[in-house]
Amino acid sequence: MSLIDARNIDFGHGGQTVLHGVSLSLEPREIVTIVGPNGSGKSTLLRVLIGALKPRRGTIIRAAGLRIGYVPQKLHIDPTLPITVRRFLNLPKAVDRAAAEEALEKAGVAGLTERQMASLSGGQFQRVLLARAILGKPDVLMLDEATQGLDQPGSAAFYRQIDAVRRDLGCAVLMVSHELHVVMSASDRVICLNGHICCEGTPEVVSATPAYRELFGTGTGGALALYRHEHDHDHDHTHHHHEAAE
Amino acid sequence: MLDDFLMRAALAGVGTAMAAGLLGCFVVWRRMAYFGDATAHAAVLGVALALLFGTSITLGVGMVALAMALLIHGLSGQRTSVDTMLGVLAHGALALGLVAVTLIPGQRIDLDAYLFGDVLSVTRMDLAVIWGGGAIVVAILWWQWQAMLTATLSPDLAYAADLNPRRAQLILTLLLAAVVAVAIKVVGALLITAMLIIPAASARSYATTPERMALLSMAIGALSAVAGLRLAVLLDVPVGPAIICVAVAVFAVSALGRTLRQLA
């Protein structure tokens, strides 16, 4: 059965409608990417799915006991709040030292335990967020523009890490992104969102749809080429290529 | 031991400072200083109502602080900025309280005692209220610590972990009202926010985790209370303001130390 099944979600505030008639379901082990222009409701949809926002209409059914690992777009820690990486990983549940170190290693930032969160670089910070999310052994990992602020090689490496984590934990991944080429290559399914779902399907299908081309304009030509390139590598070399690159 | 009024004052000061020092960390982390002000200022209105209806001051202050805190909690759920509204409520409640207190027929009350505290007159009963209330505040924060901290760092992380950040906010709101009711006798309505914020801010420079900051803040609060009391007796000045002066001095030293360390 589906991990999450959202039907006909409407969301808005005041007279403004952000999401209209959005239906989405997520199967175990599936990688689904939501793409869309700024203000298309991508982050809102994710926040509706984690329960942070109440939809006006529609139903959300989660599998019983579903564990969600959420990696927010940005996490602002107030400068008055001192917190080490180790302590941060203990939220919301305390974990033992070995588990914490293992999670950091899986996320690609081993050995940061005693550092202050505020002293981390953007990439390290996102990876610590990822480590915290996987500590709860999630059934689904949700990432909201998790590579914002990372440069291209940085975000490519981050997505490879997510792919490795997914294979390791066997969880589903639902992510929101605007970095089409890097993301699409890794996805089983792409959902193109602009307030409503414009189109969805495999990366090949979506990138060929007129609705998608209309939303993302001419820039997609180059992105598409890049996407095909990445796609070949993923399948031919079963990721040795990527792991070696790290 | 409790027969000595100075000893009672010291115990009242330490009890209040520990509860306020712990809760104050959340006030600082969540930027609720104005929230604290509004709740504390409403306490004066609580004094007026308690005198009018002949109930205990603690009860009156507690109820009005609670009503104010719940009102602000409700407002903070809206999408609009509550900053201006907090200002209106804080000073409106203070002004209304000041007017109401002087209008109570048949009593000339010592307003200063409620504005700046009157710790030298605490009774055994007051002590029981202060330590009992303080213990409840500390116990609830201890019990809810992980959830509170997660919600403070990010409401979305809390939601994703099936925790309710609005509930955490509500608990803090209630505890704030409790601390106001407990602290009014010690530092008075005008300086309660100082008791919440200054020890926590001083502790920040020397803490690496939230827990260490909380313990340090409680210790600094307790130290300020004892030292402030001695200073007040020595110089014959009001105790509440003296306690805050010591806390500010600790903060200055801590801030200076931090700057020097950064330069070194």
Coordinates of C-alpha atoms in Angstrom, one line a residue:
Chain A
M1 CA 0.0 0.0 0.0
S2 CA 1.0 3.6 -0.4
L3 CA 3.1 5.3 2.3
I4 CA 1.2 8.6 1.8
D5 CA -1.9 9.1 -0.1
A6 CA -3.1 12.7 -0.6
R7 CA -6.3 13.3 -2.4
N8 CA -7.6 16.6 -3.8
I9 CA -5.7 18.9 -1.6
D10 CA -6.7 22.6 -1.6
F11 CA -4.6 25.0 0.4
G12 CA -4.6 28.8 0.7
H13 CA -4.8 31.7 3.0
G14 CA -7.3 34.5 2.8
G15 CA -8.5 34.8 -0.8
Q16 CA -5.3 33.3 -2.2
T17 CA -5.2 29.8 -3.4
V18 CA -1.8 28.1 -3.3
L19 CA -2.7 24.5 -4.0
H20 CA -5.7 23.4 -6.0
G21 CA -6.9 19.8 -6.4
V22 CA -3.5 18.2 -5.8
S23 CA -3.4 14.4 -5.5
L24 CA -0.3 12.5 -4.8
S25 CA 0.7 9.1 -3.5
L26 CA 4.0 7.8 -2.6
E27 CA 5.0 4.1 -2.8
P28 CA 7.7 2.4 -0.8
R29 CA 11.2 2.9 -2.1
E30 CA 10.1 5.3 -4.8
I31 CA 12.0 8.6 -5.6
V32 CA 9.6 11.3 -6.5
T33 CA 10.6 14.8 -7.4
I34 CA 8.3 17.8 -7.4
V35 CA 9.5 20.5 -9.7
G36 CA 7.9 23.9 -10.4
P37 CA 8.7 27.6 -10.6
N38 CA 9.0 29.9 -7.6
G39 CA 5.7 30.3 -5.8
S40 CA 4.2 27.2 -7.4
G41 CA 3.4 25.7 -4.0
K42 CA 6.1 23.1 -3.8
S43 CA 7.3 23.8 -0.3
T44 CA 3.7 24.3 0.8
L45 CA 2.7 20.9 -0.5
L46 CA 5.5 19.3 1.5
R47 CA 4.5 21.1 4.6
V48 CA 0.9 20.0 4.1
L49 CA 2.1 16.4 3.8
I50 CA 4.2 16.6 7.1
G51 CA 1.1 18.1 8.9
A52 CA 2.5 21.6 9.4
L53 CA -0.2 23.1 7.4
K54 CA -3.9 22.2 7.4
P55 CA -5.4 21.9 3.9
R56 CA -8.7 23.6 3.3
R57 CA -10.1 20.5 1.6
G58 CA -8.9 17.0 0.7
T59 CA -7.6 14.1 2.7
I60 CA -4.2 12.8 3.6
I61 CA -3.8 9.2 4.6
R62 CA -0.5 8.1 6.0
A63 CA 0.4 4.4 6.4
A64 CA 0.1 3.5 10.1
G65 CA 3.2 4.4 12.1
L66 CA 4.8 6.1 9.2
R67 CA 8.1 7.7 10.1
I68 CA 9.0 10.8 8.2
G69 CA 12.6 12.2 7.9
Y70 CA 12.2 15.8 7.0
V71 CA 15.1 18.0 5.7
P72 CA 13.8 21.6 5.6
Q73 CA 14.9 24.1 3.0
K74 CA 16.6 26.3 5.6
L75 CA 16.9 26.0 9.3
H76 CA 17.6 29.2 11.1
I77 CA 19.1 28.6 14.5
D78 CA 18.8 31.7 16.7
P79 CA 22.3 32.9 17.6
T80 CA 21.3 32.9 21.2
L81 CA 20.8 29.1 21.1
P82 CA 24.1 27.1 21.5
I83 CA 23.9 23.6 20.1
T84 CA 26.5 21.1 19.0
V85 CA 26.0 18.7 16.1
R86 CA 25.9 15.9 18.6
R87 CA 23.1 17.5 20.6
F88 CA 21.2 18.4 17.5
L89 CA 21.2 14.8 16.4
N90 CA 19.5 13.9 19.7
L91 CA 16.3 15.8 18.6
P92 CA 13.6 14.8 18.8
K93 CA 14.8 11.5 20.4
A94 CA 18.1 10.8 22.1
V95 CA 20.3 8.4 20.2
D96 CA 23.5 6.7 21.3
R97 CA 26.9 7.9 20.3
A98 CA 27.6 5.1 17.8
A99 CA 24.3 5.7 16.0
A100 CA 25.0 9.4 15.8
E101 CA 28.4 8.9 14.3
E102 CA 27.1 6.3 11.8
A103 CA 24.4 8.7 10.6
L104 CA 27.0 11.5 10.2
E105 CA 29.2 9.1 8.2
K106 CA 26.3 8.0 6.0
A107 CA 25.5 11.7 5.3
G108 CA 29.1 12.3 4.4
V109 CA 30.1 14.5 7.4
A110 CA 31.8 12.1 9.8
G111 CA 33.6 13.6 12.8
L112 CA 31.7 16.8 13.2
T113 CA 30.1 15.8 16.5
E114 CA 31.5 18.5 18.7
R115 CA 31.2 21.4 16.3
Q116 CA 28.6 24.1 16.9
M117 CA 25.8 24.1 14.3
A118 CA 26.3 27.8 13.8
S119 CA 30.0 27.2 12.7
L120 CA 29.1 24.7 9.9
S121 CA 29.3 25.6 6.2
G122 CA 26.1 25.5 4.1
G123 CA 26.9 22.0 2.7
Q124 CA 27.9 20.6 6.1
F125 CA 24.7 22.0 7.6
Q126 CA 22.5 20.4 5.0
R127 CA 24.3 17.1 5.5
V128 CA 23.8 17.3 9.3
L129 CA 20.1 17.9 8.7
L130 CA 20.1 14.8 6.5
A131 CA 21.9 12.8 9.2
R132 CA 19.3 13.8 11.8
A133 CA 16.5 12.9 9.4
I134 CA 17.9 9.4 8.8
L135 CA 18.5 8.7 12.5
G136 CA 14.8 8.1 12.9
K137 CA 15.0 5.2 10.3
P138 CA 12.4 7.0 8.2
D139 CA 10.0 5.2 5.8
V140 CA 10.1 8.4 3.7
L141 CA 12.7 11.0 3.4
M142 CA 11.3 14.5 2.5
L143 CA 13.7 17.1 1.2
D144 CA 12.7 20.7 0.5
E145 CA 15.1 22.3 -1.9
A146 CA 17.8 20.8 0.3
T147 CA 20.6 22.0 -2.0
Q148 CA 19.8 25.6 -1.9
G149 CA 23.0 27.6 -1.4
L150 CA 25.2 24.8 -2.6
D151 CA 27.1 25.1 -5.8
Q152 CA 26.6 22.7 -8.7
P153 CA 29.2 20.1 -7.8
G154 CA 28.1 20.4 -4.2
S155 CA 24.4 19.7 -4.9
A156 CA 25.3 16.9 -7.3
A157 CA 27.4 15.3 -4.5
F158 CA 24.5 15.9 -2.1
Y159 CA 22.0 14.1 -4.4
R160 CA 24.4 11.2 -4.8
Q161 CA 24.5 11.0 -1.0
I162 CA 20.8 10.9 -0.8
D163 CA 20.7 8.1 -3.4
A164 CA 23.2 6.1 -1.4
V165 CA 21.2 6.7 1.8
R166 CA 18.0 5.5 0.0
R167 CA 19.6 2.3 -1.2
D168 CA 21.0 1.7 2.3
L169 CA 17.8 2.4 4.3
G170 CA 15.3 1.3 1.6
C171 CA 13.2 4.4 2.2
A172 CA 11.1 6.4 -0.3
V173 CA 12.3 9.9 -1.2
L174 CA 10.0 12.8 -1.9
M175 CA 11.9 15.9 -2.8
V176 CA 11.2 19.4 -4.0
S177 CA 13.7 21.0 -6.4
H178 CA 14.2 23.6 -9.1
E179 CA 17.5 22.0 -10.2
L180 CA 16.0 20.0 -12.9
H181 CA 18.8 18.2 -14.5
V182 CA 20.5 16.9 -11.4
V183 CA 17.3 15.8 -9.8
M184 CA 15.5 14.3 -12.7
S185 CA 18.1 11.8 -13.4
A186 CA 17.7 10.2 -10.1
S187 CA 13.9 10.2 -10.0
D188 CA 11.4 7.4 -10.7
R189 CA 8.7 9.9 -11.1
V190 CA 8.6 13.7 -11.6
I191 CA 5.6 15.8 -10.7
C192 CA 5.4 19.2 -12.3
L193 CA 3.6 21.6 -10.0
N194 CA 2.2 25.0 -10.6
G195 CA -0.6 25.4 -8.0
H196 CA -2.0 22.3 -9.5
I197 CA -0.3 19.3 -11.0
C198 CA 0.5 20.2 -14.6
C199 CA 1.9 16.8 -15.6
E200 CA 3.6 13.8 -14.0
G201 CA 5.4 10.7 -15.0
T202 CA 8.9 9.4 -15.6
P203 CA 11.6 12.0 -16.3
E204 CA 11.4 11.2 -20.0
V205 CA 7.7 11.6 -20.2
V206 CA 7.6 14.8 -18.2
S207 CA 10.4 16.6 -20.0
A208 CA 8.7 15.9 -23.3
T209 CA 5.3 17.4 -22.2
P210 CA 4.3 20.8 -23.5
A211 CA 3.1 21.9 -20.0
Y212 CA 6.6 21.2 -18.7
R213 CA 8.3 23.1 -21.5
E214 CA 5.9 26.0 -21.1
L215 CA 6.8 26.3 -17.4
F216 CA 10.5 26.0 -17.7
G217 CA 11.0 27.7 -21.1
T218 CA 13.9 27.3 -23.4
G219 CA 16.4 26.6 -20.7
T220 CA 15.3 23.0 -20.6
G221 CA 17.1 22.2 -23.8
G222 CA 20.4 22.3 -22.1
A223 CA 19.1 20.7 -18.9
L224 CA 17.7 17.8 -20.9
A225 CA 21.0 17.1 -22.5
L226 CA 22.7 17.1 -19.1
Y227 CA 20.0 14.8 -17.8
R228 CA 20.5 12.2 -20.5
H229 CA 24.2 12.3 -19.8
E230 CA 23.8 11.7 -16.1
H231 CA 21.2 9.0 -16.8
D232 CA 23.6 7.0 -18.9
H233 CA 26.2 7.0 -16.2
D234 CA 23.8 5.9 -13.5
H235 CA 22.7 2.8 -15.4
D236 CA 25.9 1.7 -17.1
H237 CA 28.2 1.8 -14.2
T238 CA 25.9 1.1 -11.2
H239 CA 27.2 4.1 -9.4
H240 CA 30.9 3.2 -9.2
H241 CA 31.6 6.2 -11.2
H242 CA 29.9 8.5 -8.7
E243 CA 31.4 6.9 -5.7
A244 CA 34.9 7.2 -7.1
A245 CA 34.2 10.8 -7.8
E246 CA 33.8 11.5 -4.1
Chain B
M1 CA 16.2 29.6 60.0
L2 CA 13.1 30.9 58.3
D3 CA 12.5 33.3 61.2
D4 CA 15.2 35.6 59.7
F5 CA 13.6 38.0 57.2
L6 CA 16.9 38.2 55.3
M7 CA 17.1 34.4 55.0
R8 CA 13.5 34.3 53.7
A9 CA 14.3 37.0 51.2
A10 CA 17.4 35.1 50.0
L11 CA 15.4 31.9 49.6
A12 CA 12.6 33.8 47.7
G13 CA 15.2 35.4 45.5
V14 CA 17.0 32.2 44.7
G15 CA 13.8 30.2 44.1
T16 CA 12.4 32.8 41.7
A17 CA 15.8 33.2 39.9
M18 CA 16.1 29.5 39.2
A19 CA 12.6 29.2 37.7
A20 CA 13.1 32.4 35.7
G21 CA 16.6 31.5 34.7
L22 CA 15.4 28.2 33.2
L23 CA 12.3 29.6 31.5
G24 CA 14.3 32.6 30.4
C25 CA 16.4 30.5 28.1
F26 CA 13.3 29.7 26.0
V27 CA 12.2 33.4 26.2
V28 CA 15.6 34.3 24.7
W29 CA 15.7 31.5 22.1
R30 CA 12.2 32.2 20.9
R31 CA 12.5 36.0 21.1
M32 CA 9.5 36.3 23.5
A33 CA 10.9 39.2 25.5
Y34 CA 8.0 41.5 24.5
F35 CA 5.6 38.6 25.2
G36 CA 7.1 38.4 28.7
D37 CA 6.7 42.2 29.2
A38 CA 3.1 42.1 28.3
T39 CA 2.4 39.2 30.6
A40 CA 4.3 40.8 33.5
H41 CA 2.7 44.3 33.0
A42 CA -0.7 42.7 33.2
A43 CA 0.2 41.6 36.7
V44 CA -0.5 45.1 38.0
L45 CA -4.0 44.8 36.8
G46 CA -4.1 41.4 38.6
V47 CA -3.1 43.2 41.8
A48 CA -6.0 45.6 41.4
L49 CA -8.5 42.9 40.8
A50 CA -7.2 40.8 43.7
L51 CA -7.7 43.8 46.1
L52 CA -11.1 44.5 44.6
F53 CA -12.4 41.0 45.1
G54 CA -10.4 40.3 48.3
T55 CA -8.6 37.3 46.9
S56 CA -4.9 36.5 47.3
I57 CA -2.5 38.7 45.3
T58 CA -0.8 35.6 43.8
L59 CA -4.1 34.2 42.6
G60 CA -5.2 37.6 41.1
V61 CA -1.8 38.1 39.4
G62 CA -1.7 34.5 38.2
M63 CA -5.2 34.7 36.7
V64 CA -4.7 38.0 34.9
A65 CA -1.2 37.0 33.7
L66 CA -2.8 33.8 32.4
A67 CA -5.6 35.6 30.6
M68 CA -3.1 38.0 29.0
A69 CA -0.7 35.1 28.0
L70 CA -3.6 33.1 26.5
L71 CA -4.7 36.2 24.6
I72 CA -1.3 36.7 23.1
H73 CA -1.0 33.0 22.4
G74 CA -4.2 33.2 20.4
L75 CA -3.0 36.3 18.5
S76 CA 0.4 34.8 17.7
G77 CA -1.4 32.0 15.8
Q78 CA -2.6 34.6 13.3
R79 CA -0.5 35.3 10.3
T80 CA -0.2 39.1 10.9
S81 CA 2.6 40.6 12.9
V82 CA 1.8 40.8 16.6
D83 CA 4.5 43.2 17.6
T84 CA 2.3 46.3 17.7
M85 CA -0.5 44.4 19.3
L86 CA 1.9 43.3 22.0
G87 CA 2.9 46.9 22.6
V88 CA -0.7 47.9 23.0
L89 CA -1.6 45.1 25.3
A90 CA 1.6 45.5 27.5
H91 CA 1.2 49.2 28.1
G92 CA -2.6 49.1 28.1
A93 CA -2.6 46.5 30.8
L94 CA 0.0 48.4 32.8
A95 CA -1.8 51.8 32.6
L96 CA -5.2 50.2 33.3
G97 CA -3.7 48.4 36.3
L98 CA -2.2 51.6 37.7
V99 CA -5.4 53.5 37.4
A100 CA -7.5 50.6 38.8
V101 CA -5.2 50.1 41.8
T102 CA -5.6 53.8 42.9
L103 CA -9.4 53.6 42.4
I104 CA -9.9 50.7 44.8
P105 CA -12.0 52.3 47.6
G106 CA -10.8 52.3 51.2
Q107 CA -7.2 51.2 50.6
R108 CA -4.0 53.1 50.1
I109 CA -1.7 50.5 48.8
D110 CA 2.0 50.6 48.4
L111 CA 2.2 50.5 44.6
D112 CA 6.0 50.4 44.6
A113 CA 5.9 47.0 46.2
Y114 CA 4.1 45.6 43.1
L115 CA 6.1 47.5 40.6
F116 CA 9.6 46.9 42.0
G117 CA 9.0 44.0 44.4
D118 CA 9.1 43.8 48.2
V119 CA 11.2 40.7 48.9
L120 CA 12.0 41.8 52.4
S121 CA 8.4 41.2 53.5
V122 CA 8.0 37.7 52.1
T123 CA 6.2 35.3 54.5
R124 CA 6.6 31.6 54.9
M125 CA 3.4 31.3 52.8
D126 CA 5.0 33.4 50.0
L127 CA 8.1 31.1 50.2
A128 CA 5.9 28.1 49.8
V129 CA 4.2 29.6 46.7
I130 CA 7.5 30.7 45.2
W131 CA 9.3 27.3 45.7
G132 CA 6.2 25.3 44.8
G133 CA 5.5 27.3 41.7
G134 CA 9.1 27.3 40.7
A135 CA 9.4 23.6 41.2
I136 CA 6.3 23.1 38.9
V137 CA 7.9 25.3 36.2
V138 CA 11.2 23.4 36.4
A139 CA 9.5 20.0 36.4
I140 CA 7.3 20.7 33.4
L141 CA 10.2 22.0 31.4
W142 CA 12.3 19.0 32.3
W143 CA 9.5 16.6 31.3
Q144 CA 8.8 18.4 28.0
W145 CA 12.4 19.4 27.3
Q146 CA 13.0 17.5 24.0
A147 CA 9.7 18.4 22.4
M148 CA 10.1 22.1 23.5
L149 CA 13.6 22.2 22.1
T150 CA 12.6 20.6 18.8
A151 CA 9.7 23.0 18.4
T152 CA 12.0 26.0 19.3
L153 CA 14.6 25.0 16.7
S154 CA 12.0 24.5 13.9
P155 CA 8.2 24.0 14.1
D156 CA 8.4 22.0 10.9
L157 CA 10.9 19.5 12.3
A158 CA 8.5 19.1 15.2
Y159 CA 5.5 18.5 12.9
A160 CA 7.4 16.0 10.9
A161 CA 8.2 14.1 14.2
D162 CA 4.5 14.1 15.2
L163 CA 5.0 16.7 17.8
N164 CA 2.8 19.8 18.1
P165 CA 4.7 23.1 18.3
R166 CA 1.6 25.0 19.1
R167 CA 1.3 22.9 22.2
A168 CA 4.9 23.7 23.2
Q169 CA 4.1 27.4 22.7
L170 CA 1.0 27.0 24.9
I171 CA 3.0 25.3 27.7
L172 CA 5.6 28.1 27.6
T173 CA 2.8 30.7 27.8
L174 CA 1.3 29.0 30.9
L175 CA 4.7 28.8 32.5
L176 CA 5.3 32.4 31.8
A177 CA 2.1 33.4 33.7
A178 CA 3.2 31.1 36.6
V179 CA 6.6 32.8 36.8
V180 CA 5.1 36.2 36.7
A181 CA 2.8 35.3 39.6
V182 CA 5.7 33.9 41.5
A183 CA 8.2 36.7 40.8
I184 CA 6.1 39.8 41.4
K185 CA 6.8 39.8 45.1
V186 CA 10.6 39.5 44.5
V187 CA 11.4 41.8 41.6
G188 CA 8.1 43.4 40.8
A189 CA 6.1 43.6 37.6
L190 CA 8.4 46.0 35.8
L191 CA 11.6 43.9 36.2
I192 CA 10.3 40.4 35.8
T193 CA 11.4 40.3 32.1
A194 CA 14.9 41.3 33.2
M195 CA 15.0 38.3 35.5
L196 CA 14.0 36.1 32.6
I197 CA 16.3 37.5 30.0
I198 CA 19.5 38.8 31.6
P199 CA 20.8 35.6 33.3
A200 CA 20.1 33.6 30.1
A201 CA 21.8 36.1 27.9
S202 CA 24.9 36.0 30.3
A203 CA 25.0 32.3 30.1
R204 CA 25.0 32.2 26.3
S205 CA 28.7 33.2 26.0
Y206 CA 29.8 30.2 28.0
A207 CA 27.6 27.4 26.9
T208 CA 28.0 24.9 24.1
T209 CA 24.6 23.1 24.5
P210 CA 21.1 24.2 25.4
E211 CA 21.3 22.3 28.7
R212 CA 24.5 23.9 29.8
M213 CA 23.1 27.3 29.0
A214 CA 20.0 26.5 31.1
L215 CA 22.0 25.3 34.1
L216 CA 24.4 28.3 33.9
S217 CA 21.5 30.7 33.6
M218 CA 19.9 29.3 36.7
A219 CA 23.2 29.6 38.6
I220 CA 23.7 33.2 37.4
G221 CA 20.2 34.1 38.4
A222 CA 20.6 32.6 41.9
L223 CA 24.0 34.3 42.3
S224 CA 22.5 37.6 41.3
A225 CA 19.6 37.2 43.7
V226 CA 21.9 36.6 46.7
A227 CA 24.5 39.2 45.8
G228 CA 21.7 41.7 44.9
L229 CA 20.2 41.2 48.3
R230 CA 23.5 41.8 50.1
L231 CA 24.1 44.9 48.0
A232 CA 20.6 46.2 48.8
V233 CA 21.1 45.7 52.5
L234 CA 24.6 47.3 52.4
L235 CA 23.6 50.4 50.4
D236 CA 20.0 50.6 51.7
V237 CA 18.4 50.4 48.3
P238 CA 15.4 48.4 47.0
V239 CA 16.2 44.7 46.6
G240 CA 14.5 44.0 43.2
P241 CA 16.4 46.7 41.2
A242 CA 19.6 45.7 43.1
I243 CA 19.3 42.1 42.0
I244 CA 18.8 43.2 38.4
C245 CA 21.8 45.5 38.6
V246 CA 24.0 42.6 39.7
A247 CA 22.6 40.5 36.9
V248 CA 23.4 43.3 34.4
A249 CA 27.0 43.5 35.8
V250 CA 27.4 39.7 35.3
F251 CA 26.1 40.1 31.8
A252 CA 28.6 42.9 31.1
V253 CA 31.5 40.9 32.4
S254 CA 30.3 37.9 30.3
A255 CA 30.0 39.9 27.2
L256 CA 33.4 41.5 27.7
G257 CA 34.9 38.1 28.3
R258 CA 33.4 36.9 25.1
T259 CA 34.7 39.8 23.1
L260 CA 38.2 39.4 24.5
R261 CA 38.2 35.7 23.7
Q262 CA 37.2 36.5 20.1
L263 CA 40.0 39.0 19.8
A264 CA 42.6 36.6 21.3

